[in-house]
Amino acid sequence: MQAMKVMKQFMEPQSVAIIGVSRYTGEGAFNILENLLGYGYQGRIHPINPSVNEILGLKTYSRISKIADDIDLAVIATPRALVPRLVKECADSNIKAIEIVAQGFADAIDDEGKQLQKEIDNIAKASQVRILGPNTFGTANAFVNFSSTFIKIKMKKQPIGIICQTGAFFVGFSELAFIGKGLDLANACDVNFSDGLKYFENDSETKVIALHIEGMQDTKAFTSISRDIARKKPILALKTGQNEQAAKAVQSHTGSLAGRKEIWQAALKQSGIIQVSDLEELIDLTKTFSVLPLMKKSKIGVATISGALGVMTIDASQNFDIWIDTLSPKTQKLLDMMAPSWLKVSNPLDIWPIMIESQPITKLLIDGLEALLADHELGAVFFIGAAFDEKWGTDLCQLLTELAAAHQDKPLICSIYGPSAGQAINEMQDAGKVVGFPTPERAIRALARLNEYSRLRSGL
Amino acid sequence: MQAMKVMKQFMEPQSVAIIGVSRYTGEGAFNILENLLGYGYQGRIHPINPSVNEILGLKTYSRISKIADDIDLAVIATPRALVPRLVKECADSNIKAIEIVAQGFADAIDDEGKQLQKEIDNIAKASQVRILGPNTFGTANAFVNFSSTFIKIKMKKQPIGIICQTGAFFVGFSELAFIGKGLDLANACDVNFSDGLKYFENDSETKVIALHIEGMQDTKAFTSISRDIARKKPILALKTGQNEQAAKAVQSHTGSLAGRKEIWQAALKQSGIIQVSDLEELIDLTKTFSVLPLMKKSKIGVATISGALGVMTIDASQNFDIWIDTLSPKTQKLLDMMAPSWLKVSNPLDIWPIMIESQPITKLLIDGLEALLADHELGAVFFIGAAFDEKWGTDLCQLLTELAAAHQDKPLICSIYGPSAGQAINEMQDAGKVVGFPTPERAIRALARLNEYSRLRSGL
């Protein structure tokens, strides 16, 4: 399959030519070559700069045609005016995959930008090259330590494939600091969402696909491909540019057509895609779907050390449509035996009065959570705890990770408060068994979407 | 004013008796005295324990009547069965302010709990004592290093007064790790929201009041007092227990009546209170209102280093009803001069192509933000930037803090992405001039509410 071969050249190149490598390095230089060397990429790298013979210890070439090697991927990082000629040279040198970093094409307001974009489009049509961008951060792949980013990013072998129209997803966010695999379509003059989806569909290292969509051309192909994939892997999507003013901003950011909100909602639903409401939800669900197994039942069990946060959890469960109901008689009996006589054992379970019946207080906490995890009527368990300080956070992370490892088939999700909550949540993410959130509402929202997708997959 | 005097005894006690101090200390002991000594409280402390003569270097007493000192506040931290007798002894010793830590009263399901609650209520009615709780974390006041919490908390002199029905607000959250002043009403058998509001109304150290409400008795007094205060200080409220199932959980958490969602919405609005939708919004607005000045105009200026996050900002501005519109001709001209020719200077302003026109790249970033901050038509400035690593985060924090300090009358808010975003946002919070959020949607939501309150205050 030729199409797939070229997508692999973008995502897993064995040799790269970087056209327009600056001799400036260090902070503020945004040197793609310097970054790439820092990631530990093992492929062959050929920098092109007509003014010097060597940059960062690598031999440079004056032009693409001088390189004897087979080039999987060419990255063009020059001012925009030079781009059409360079694309032509790449095509003439039989390079099939090209990334264009420069801005100022369909995203620009001047005639020159439009003209340049047209020239590129014509060259692409006349040859067999595929073009990613313009205005792109390029691609990233933690599994082969490769990225063509001009800002040094942090990569981690996590099973998340991102197709986006901004480098921000490569740079990361405070709660999703790393990228696994990514494809920044940016202006998407050629390589598009369907191409990216096809790559991730067949990629065994990718468990969840996250999309950031500003606009697209061929929605028909997109819908059809998505529907096929959604039966096998969850696809999450944040569609931005939801009204007229935003659509105008999309035009000047990536030159795309944004389209009407309602039409997009229907199209994404029809495609089996889980549409999120904002960036935070995309981050939350990406974390959740990449770590947790699917839910076998819709009812969830909740244990909380804070009665008040238990109340917030019930509020959220109604807002996000997930089912918290009475526990099975067996589980109820087990928990009754641990609880003080005055405590009403219910779901959510106020576990603090149970915990403090024993020393160390984690003993009955573990027993209580075990009782919920072992209950076959429950599709997932949600725990609300606190990281009073760093040690509490680390201990809690270890305790929950061990519980989750012993119950691999049941999602364990938690909400952590307290001053060291952020650290505890990060530690859980690193351990990769439990997903943590700073508020109960966000955890419940994520669990509700996991449940939706689980039902979809099981065909119920 | 007698009522105010007693509230000061709860919040700023000069002498405290702690009844039921355990001799166990260290982790897992939850020793109120040990915590209090750790905070650096300068008042007089009298622990009561009939079994030993001394705990942590302090002389203990066998009972409250043996203490010769005047006691501002008594904290009762014994099992529930002992509480009525101890409350009586405090009343007989002329102590006016009592906190009851024990659980198992109106929050319990058994008859004993109900009976005990009744006994306490009767004693309170027959004497002039005021009771906080039962089931309370007590009070906290960073300005006098005082708290009666049984879990060691982190306090900071921040101008935030919290009235809540759970100790979770004292323990803190990952994004609001410290408490300034707090009053945990818990079961609220006596001291209630109105009492707390009256205290914070007149407290010069409190700039914003945050409420966490499960339920309350005297809503009429509450509404009237809130309306008076809201003209002077913002009051934020999270009302939980929004449906039948949640209302039942409220009953077993604090024994309160939760009440219907729509009635609460109307009542809070009528009271001039800003109602938030969830815990995260309460945290976000508490940060925002405690740090930023009010907005003089409704239009905001936005500068972003990510076009995509600018698009998300416009989406959010429509969802949360705040005004992003064309810049004034003067500002437009200023920015045009800095921008490359192909860039459309608009609002939101894509500032990355401007920044990279100069070295160091922060030079034109500062100039661009200065242009927006100096524009009298703009009521606030929102910046979207990235913390690519720790140094970027720290530099960005310093840069924004300096800009905010030079424009004290105009709110500067930001959204930071990138792997070190969390750290950068925390540093900004410590510096106390700018408010930072991890996503543009949350920043815009906070700014929209700040604008609402600013309009309310100015009577427009």
PDB file of C-alpha atoms in Angstrom, chain A residues 131-257:
ATOM      1  CA  ILE A 131       3.178  17.578   1.675  1.00  0.00           C
ATOM      2  CA  LEU A 132       2.593  18.128   5.390  1.00  0.00           C
ATOM      3  CA  GLY A 133       1.817  21.751   6.246  1.00  0.00           C
ATOM      4  CA  PRO A 134       2.665  24.507   5.501  1.00  0.00           C
ATOM      5  CA  ASN A 135       2.923  26.193   8.909  1.00  0.00           C
ATOM      6  CA  THR A 136       3.593  22.826  10.568  1.00  0.00           C
ATOM      7  CA  PHE A 137       5.567  21.611  13.583  1.00  0.00           C
ATOM      8  CA  GLY A 138       5.975  18.437  11.552  1.00  0.00           C
ATOM      9  CA  THR A 139       5.795  14.986  13.062  1.00  0.00           C
ATOM     10  CA  ALA A 140       6.816  13.388  16.342  1.00  0.00           C
ATOM     11  CA  ASN A 141       7.360   9.770  17.274  1.00  0.00           C
ATOM     12  CA  ALA A 142       8.671   8.899  20.718  1.00  0.00           C
ATOM     13  CA  PHE A 143       9.125   5.257  19.694  1.00  0.00           C
ATOM     14  CA  VAL A 144      11.933   6.165  17.279  1.00  0.00           C
ATOM     15  CA  ASN A 145      13.052   9.379  19.024  1.00  0.00           C
ATOM     16  CA  PHE A 146      12.178  11.433  16.013  1.00  0.00           C
ATOM     17  CA  SER A 147      10.668  14.867  15.650  1.00  0.00           C
ATOM     18  CA  SER A 148      11.075  17.727  13.202  1.00  0.00           C
ATOM     19  CA  THR A 149       9.959  20.349  15.749  1.00  0.00           C
ATOM     20  CA  PHE A 150      11.753  23.688  15.900  1.00  0.00           C
ATOM     21  CA  ILE A 151      11.008  23.929  19.633  1.00  0.00           C
ATOM     22  CA  LYS A 152      12.544  21.139  21.655  1.00  0.00           C
ATOM     23  CA  ILE A 153       9.704  18.934  22.916  1.00  0.00           C
ATOM     24  CA  LYS A 154       9.351  16.127  25.474  1.00  0.00           C
ATOM     25  CA  MET A 155       8.443  12.713  24.117  1.00  0.00           C
ATOM     26  CA  LYS A 156       7.421   9.538  25.910  1.00  0.00           C
ATOM     27  CA  LYS A 157       6.440   6.112  24.609  1.00  0.00           C
ATOM     28  CA  GLN A 158       2.767   6.460  25.440  1.00  0.00           C
ATOM     29  CA  PRO A 159       0.041   4.859  23.299  1.00  0.00           C
ATOM     30  CA  ILE A 160      -1.463   8.170  22.188  1.00  0.00           C
ATOM     31  CA  GLY A 161      -1.621   9.293  18.566  1.00  0.00           C
ATOM     32  CA  ILE A 162      -2.428  12.951  18.007  1.00  0.00           C
ATOM     33  CA  ILE A 163      -3.473  14.605  14.753  1.00  0.00           C
ATOM     34  CA  CYS A 164      -3.638  18.344  15.242  1.00  0.00           C
ATOM     35  CA  GLN A 165      -3.451  21.699  13.549  1.00  0.00           C
ATOM     36  CA  THR A 166      -1.061  23.300  16.022  1.00  0.00           C
ATOM     37  CA  GLY A 167       2.345  22.579  17.517  1.00  0.00           C
ATOM     38  CA  ALA A 168       0.877  23.227  20.984  1.00  0.00           C
ATOM     39  CA  PHE A 169      -0.068  19.555  21.176  1.00  0.00           C
ATOM     40  CA  PHE A 170       3.568  18.638  20.566  1.00  0.00           C
ATOM     41  CA  VAL A 171       4.811  21.082  23.189  1.00  0.00           C
ATOM     42  CA  GLY A 172       2.350  19.526  25.659  1.00  0.00           C
ATOM     43  CA  PHE A 173       0.204  20.766  28.498  1.00  0.00           C
ATOM     44  CA  SER A 174       0.626  20.848  32.240  1.00  0.00           C
ATOM     45  CA  GLU A 175      -1.489  17.707  32.581  1.00  0.00           C
ATOM     46  CA  LEU A 176      -0.281  15.920  29.447  1.00  0.00           C
ATOM     47  CA  ALA A 177       3.323  16.978  29.344  1.00  0.00           C
ATOM     48  CA  PHE A 178       4.569  14.487  26.762  1.00  0.00           C
ATOM     49  CA  ILE A 179       3.764  13.465  23.240  1.00  0.00           C
ATOM     50  CA  GLY A 180       3.737   9.858  22.042  1.00  0.00           C
ATOM     51  CA  LYS A 181       3.125  10.174  18.311  1.00  0.00           C
ATOM     52  CA  GLY A 182       1.918  13.290  16.567  1.00  0.00           C
ATOM     53  CA  LEU A 183       1.152  14.737  13.162  1.00  0.00           C
ATOM     54  CA  ASP A 184       0.643  18.513  12.915  1.00  0.00           C
ATOM     55  CA  LEU A 185      -1.448  19.046   9.779  1.00  0.00           C
ATOM     56  CA  ALA A 186      -1.461  22.841  10.253  1.00  0.00           C
ATOM     57  CA  ASN A 187      -2.719  24.344   6.943  1.00  0.00           C
ATOM     58  CA  ALA A 188      -3.319  20.793   5.651  1.00  0.00           C
ATOM     59  CA  CYS A 189      -2.761  21.667   2.003  1.00  0.00           C
ATOM     60  CA  ASP A 190      -2.244  17.953   1.225  1.00  0.00           C
ATOM     61  CA  VAL A 191      -1.713  15.398   4.036  1.00  0.00           C
ATOM     62  CA  ASN A 192      -5.015  15.429   5.923  1.00  0.00           C
ATOM     63  CA  PHE A 193      -6.953  13.857   8.784  1.00  0.00           C
ATOM     64  CA  SER A 194      -7.800  10.741   6.765  1.00  0.00           C
ATOM     65  CA  ASP A 195      -4.121  10.095   6.031  1.00  0.00           C
ATOM     66  CA  GLY A 196      -3.272  10.443   9.710  1.00  0.00           C
ATOM     67  CA  LEU A 197      -6.155   8.215  10.782  1.00  0.00           C
ATOM     68  CA  LYS A 198      -5.110   5.489   8.367  1.00  0.00           C
ATOM     69  CA  TYR A 199      -1.615   5.525   9.823  1.00  0.00           C
ATOM     70  CA  PHE A 200      -2.829   5.271  13.420  1.00  0.00           C
ATOM     71  CA  GLU A 201      -5.457   2.650  12.557  1.00  0.00           C
ATOM     72  CA  ASN A 202      -2.752   0.147  11.736  1.00  0.00           C
ATOM     73  CA  ASP A 203      -0.207   1.303  14.286  1.00  0.00           C
ATOM     74  CA  SER A 204       0.072  -1.235  17.099  1.00  0.00           C
ATOM     75  CA  GLU A 205       1.762   1.318  19.356  1.00  0.00           C
ATOM     76  CA  THR A 206      -1.301   3.573  19.342  1.00  0.00           C
ATOM     77  CA  LYS A 207      -4.249   2.782  21.624  1.00  0.00           C
ATOM     78  CA  VAL A 208      -6.199   6.060  21.436  1.00  0.00           C
ATOM     79  CA  ILE A 209      -6.353   8.717  18.710  1.00  0.00           C
ATOM     80  CA  ALA A 210      -6.892  12.366  19.650  1.00  0.00           C
ATOM     81  CA  LEU A 211      -7.887  14.929  17.007  1.00  0.00           C
ATOM     82  CA  HIS A 212      -7.721  18.715  17.133  1.00  0.00           C
ATOM     83  CA  ILE A 213      -9.737  19.934  14.152  1.00  0.00           C
ATOM     84  CA  GLU A 214      -9.959  23.525  12.934  1.00  0.00           C
ATOM     85  CA  GLY A 215     -11.313  22.640   9.536  1.00  0.00           C
ATOM     86  CA  MET A 216     -11.020  20.115   6.736  1.00  0.00           C
ATOM     87  CA  GLN A 217     -11.814  19.560   3.097  1.00  0.00           C
ATOM     88  CA  ASP A 218     -12.754  15.939   2.523  1.00  0.00           C
ATOM     89  CA  THR A 219     -15.199  15.218   5.352  1.00  0.00           C
ATOM     90  CA  LYS A 220     -16.770  12.313   3.477  1.00  0.00           C
ATOM     91  CA  ALA A 221     -13.616  10.201   3.457  1.00  0.00           C
ATOM     92  CA  PHE A 222     -12.927  11.259   7.043  1.00  0.00           C
ATOM     93  CA  THR A 223     -16.350  10.067   8.251  1.00  0.00           C
ATOM     94  CA  SER A 224     -16.039   6.736   6.534  1.00  0.00           C
ATOM     95  CA  ILE A 225     -12.525   5.983   7.805  1.00  0.00           C
ATOM     96  CA  SER A 226     -13.367   7.119  11.341  1.00  0.00           C
ATOM     97  CA  ARG A 227     -16.364   4.809  11.528  1.00  0.00           C
ATOM     98  CA  ASP A 228     -14.162   1.834  10.679  1.00  0.00           C
ATOM     99  CA  ILE A 229     -11.507   2.758  13.214  1.00  0.00           C
ATOM    100  CA  ALA A 230     -13.884   3.658  16.062  1.00  0.00           C
ATOM    101  CA  ARG A 231     -14.915   0.005  16.265  1.00  0.00           C
ATOM    102  CA  LYS A 232     -11.318  -0.867  17.076  1.00  0.00           C
ATOM    103  CA  LYS A 233      -9.793   2.197  18.751  1.00  0.00           C
ATOM    104  CA  PRO A 234     -11.392   5.214  20.414  1.00  0.00           C
ATOM    105  CA  ILE A 235     -11.118   8.489  18.493  1.00  0.00           C
ATOM    106  CA  LEU A 236     -11.509  11.715  20.484  1.00  0.00           C
ATOM    107  CA  ALA A 237     -12.027  15.052  18.786  1.00  0.00           C
ATOM    108  CA  LEU A 238     -11.927  18.704  19.763  1.00  0.00           C
ATOM    109  CA  LYS A 239     -13.532  20.764  17.000  1.00  0.00           C
ATOM    110  CA  THR A 240     -12.654  24.448  17.343  1.00  0.00           C
ATOM    111  CA  GLY A 241     -13.812  27.503  15.455  1.00  0.00           C
ATOM    112  CA  GLN A 242     -17.425  27.038  16.468  1.00  0.00           C
ATOM    113  CA  ASN A 243     -18.879  30.362  15.385  1.00  0.00           C
ATOM    114  CA  GLU A 244     -18.424  33.089  12.839  1.00  0.00           C
ATOM    115  CA  GLN A 245     -15.734  35.095  14.645  1.00  0.00           C
ATOM    116  CA  ALA A 246     -13.808  31.942  15.498  1.00  0.00           C
ATOM    117  CA  ALA A 247     -14.160  30.700  11.933  1.00  0.00           C
ATOM    118  CA  LYS A 248     -12.486  33.897  10.741  1.00  0.00           C
ATOM    119  CA  ALA A 249      -9.635  33.308  13.170  1.00  0.00           C
ATOM    120  CA  VAL A 250      -9.284  29.770  11.848  1.00  0.00           C
ATOM    121  CA  GLN A 251      -8.949  31.247   8.378  1.00  0.00           C
ATOM    122  CA  SER A 252      -5.999  33.370   9.447  1.00  0.00           C
ATOM    123  CA  HIS A 253      -4.449  30.584  11.524  1.00  0.00           C
ATOM    124  CA  THR A 254      -4.492  27.632   9.131  1.00  0.00           C
ATOM    125  CA  GLY A 255      -6.489  28.905   6.180  1.00  0.00           C
ATOM    126  CA  SER A 256      -9.140  26.215   6.730  1.00  0.00           C
ATOM    127  CA  LEU A 257     -12.901  26.443   6.463  1.00  0.00           C
TER     128      LEU A 257
END
